[in-house]
Amino acid sequence: MPDDQRRPELLKTTGLGVHYGGVVAVDGVDLTIGRGELVGLIGPNGAGKTTTVDAISGFTTHSGRVVLDGADLSERSPHERARAGLARTWQSVELFEDLTVRQHCEVAANRAGLFDLFADAVWPKRARERSAVEAALESMELTGVADERPSELPHGTQKLVGVARALAAEPEVLLLDEPAAGLDSAESEHFGHRLRSIVDAGTSALLIDHDTQLVMNVCDCVYVLDFGSVITSGPPEEVRNDPRVIEAYLGVGAERNARKASDPRPEDDTEGGSWR
């Protein structure tokens, strides 16, 4: 998608790279998220999607730059990036067994210093925090289970708790790693509508999910990774028909090579579409 058709820039990565020894996990990723924009990040397994989020949120060492609202976060720690306005979820649920759903959100909403953490044990939470917690619970339709522990809930609901916890921090940009995992088709579609409403209300987001139908249906722009590099980006309707995406994401090239190896007869070029 041409930059002049995108919304004003909020988060930008430039030359983002992650190396583990001689292995290149992320290779020079340039990615932009506009204000009030929902951006998708897809690609085959091992393409580097989660590592990209790890780098943006500061949980892995990286080269290149991460800039949020004009501030360079490249040298900042994860908690400093969180305070600057980045919040993320995790593929694995990563919730505390001894906290209720509401308490998870309360912890995320409290950005106060050490003194205030002690004070909160004696005095009620501030109105802003209470409001943020209730809004987060409502956005993921978790109000009815707010006083239950995540371990008492289905896995799909636990994933939504992780999203609500991230939202309670009132981030500028929400980084979502496989939030629809564990949801059935109807639940995934409903989640997409909820996420779209959150973004339309002003919270920008990056969405990684293997449910490509979800990503294509709700995102404004989609980036596709393959072997750690962006191979294309643009509106969903363009990306889904890009031959590079069809080959990399759906494995068309691999399938065709396997077929040729097992059947040495010449291929009819006219049947190529059947492999898509």
C-alpha angles and dihedrals in degrees: 000000000000113000092236089062094052126089120260110296118261106159124025133175120196123193091343109187137174123188127184102195105300093344117101107210098169121021121196099317115188110191133164131196117191128211110282090005130135111212125189126213116195139162142131122296111291093021092126102256099134091040088055090055090045089055095046092049093044099247094123133037112258144172123228128044137298112195124184119189091336095312117116108228096174095113097036128107123245094260091049090051089049091052089049090059111277120124128174144187127215136234089232109054097243097193130150115251094210097052127079122232090259093049091053088057093044091055091051093046093053108087092160128126128261095275091054091050089059092043091053089062088064106028129046120269117269117265093247093055092046090051093049092049094049092046091051093049092048093047091059093036092242099130091105093057098035094117096047126093117248092239087066092058133078116266093251091054090048088058089055089051088059090053092048091050091053092047092051088067087063093229128193089222127023116207110203120193111192096326093165095055108125094024121114121231095271093045091048091052091049091048089053091056091049092048092048090053091050091052093045087054090060111275112119117216145190113212125200115182139146088221093091091179088061092048094047093046099051108026127095093206133012129206120198122209126198122174090349097306132102107246096179144346137188144097114343094247091057096042096051091057097042109120090218090058093046090052098042101035100036095034095236093153092051092048093049093048091050091050093050090050092053095040114036093188115115115269122238106236091211093069095058091103092065090069094062 
